[in-house]
């Protein structure tokens, strides 16, 4: 799959009445599976005029690749997409008056349900700066997407913002995933503070979802360093407490360390802190800063090239590789890494 495909495209839409969430099906897949109905958007390669009765079925919409004026049907007709390959069979899209957005790609291994823009932290390098808005409509959209996701999907991310701010609604979402996608691992990105009290965690664990990986950022080996990054006093204690509560319940944990300037200055201490105090975690992911959002506006404070620190990084990784903890590197160009670290660069 072309990883550079955008997630949005403008389009012209004939018969548009209101926003829709639909699953894409190609003519080939319609013929081989017989699946159709108003939850589907039939994607055609060319002129629809030769299709006859197929177009009289109850489709949610059709996509035609040619810039044709086509008014023979009562449902929306989408045409003039910037990039026709933006969607394939099995993908899930939303249709608005000015185009489409892709919510799920069947052939991608990094699909995420984006559940809220709100967060109780305000991290100096957040790539998706939180907004204090009412966006609970996102959860309803996510429930619809879950129904459309391929049953063989291996991993599905849940991210925000901070998903646990949804409270009960996150519990409902996890339940829905368990019932509808029982073999799909959930990878839930959270700052972990909600789990410093055991009650909420216990409510989630009552669902008995068989496969959740909790992705939790840790920004230091001291409260000062971590809280400096989150801009919330006391967040280190709550996050660490949350991590211990998760571990006490046998949960799988991936710690995420974003390689800011001050974290690189302390990388060896942080890695040793994890080795000594959290040897139960499954994975430690070292993440290059994504130069967008707050990381862009706080560039001077946040950014550092990895090269001057590479010996410290390499040493810390080698140390951790002597333990059962898996180490990964994300978002760092291979040309910035010594060859021996290439095999852990994602
Ligand atoms: S990085 Fe995560 S925890 Fe920090 S503000 Fe952004 S969404 Fe919240």
Coordinates of C-alpha atoms and ligand atoms in Angstrom, one line a residue, residues 114 116-130 159-163 189-192 217 219 229-230 258 294, ligand 1:
X114 CA -9.5 9.1 17.5
X116 CA -11.4 12.9 21.8
X117 CA -9.3 16.0 21.5
X118 CA -9.5 16.7 25.2
X119 CA -6.6 16.0 27.5
X120 CA -5.7 16.6 31.2
X121 CA -2.0 17.2 30.2
X122 CA -0.6 19.9 28.0
X123 CA 2.7 18.3 26.9
X124 CA 5.3 20.7 25.5
X125 CA 5.9 18.5 22.5
X126 CA 2.3 17.2 21.9
X127 CA 1.8 16.6 18.2
X128 CA -1.9 16.8 18.6
X129 CA -2.4 19.8 21.0
X130 CA -5.5 19.2 23.2
X159 CA -6.0 7.5 20.9
X160 CA -6.7 11.1 21.7
X161 CA -6.3 13.5 23.5
X162 CA -6.7 11.4 26.6
X163 CA -9.2 8.5 26.0
X189 CA -2.6 5.3 24.1
X190 CA -3.2 7.0 27.5
X191 CA -1.1 9.1 29.9
X192 CA -2.1 6.5 32.6
X217 CA 4.4 7.9 27.9
X219 CA 9.1 11.6 30.2
X229 CA 7.0 17.9 29.9
X230 CA 3.3 17.4 30.8
X258 CA 9.7 11.0 23.3
X294 CA 3.4 22.1 20.2
Ligands
LIG1 S1 1.1 14.2 24.3 FE1 -0.7 12.9 24.9 S2 -0.8 13.3 27.2 FE2 0.4 14.9 26.3 S3 -1.0 16.6 25.9 FE3 -0.8 15.4 24.0 S4 -2.5 14.0 24.1 FE4 -2.2 14.7 26.2

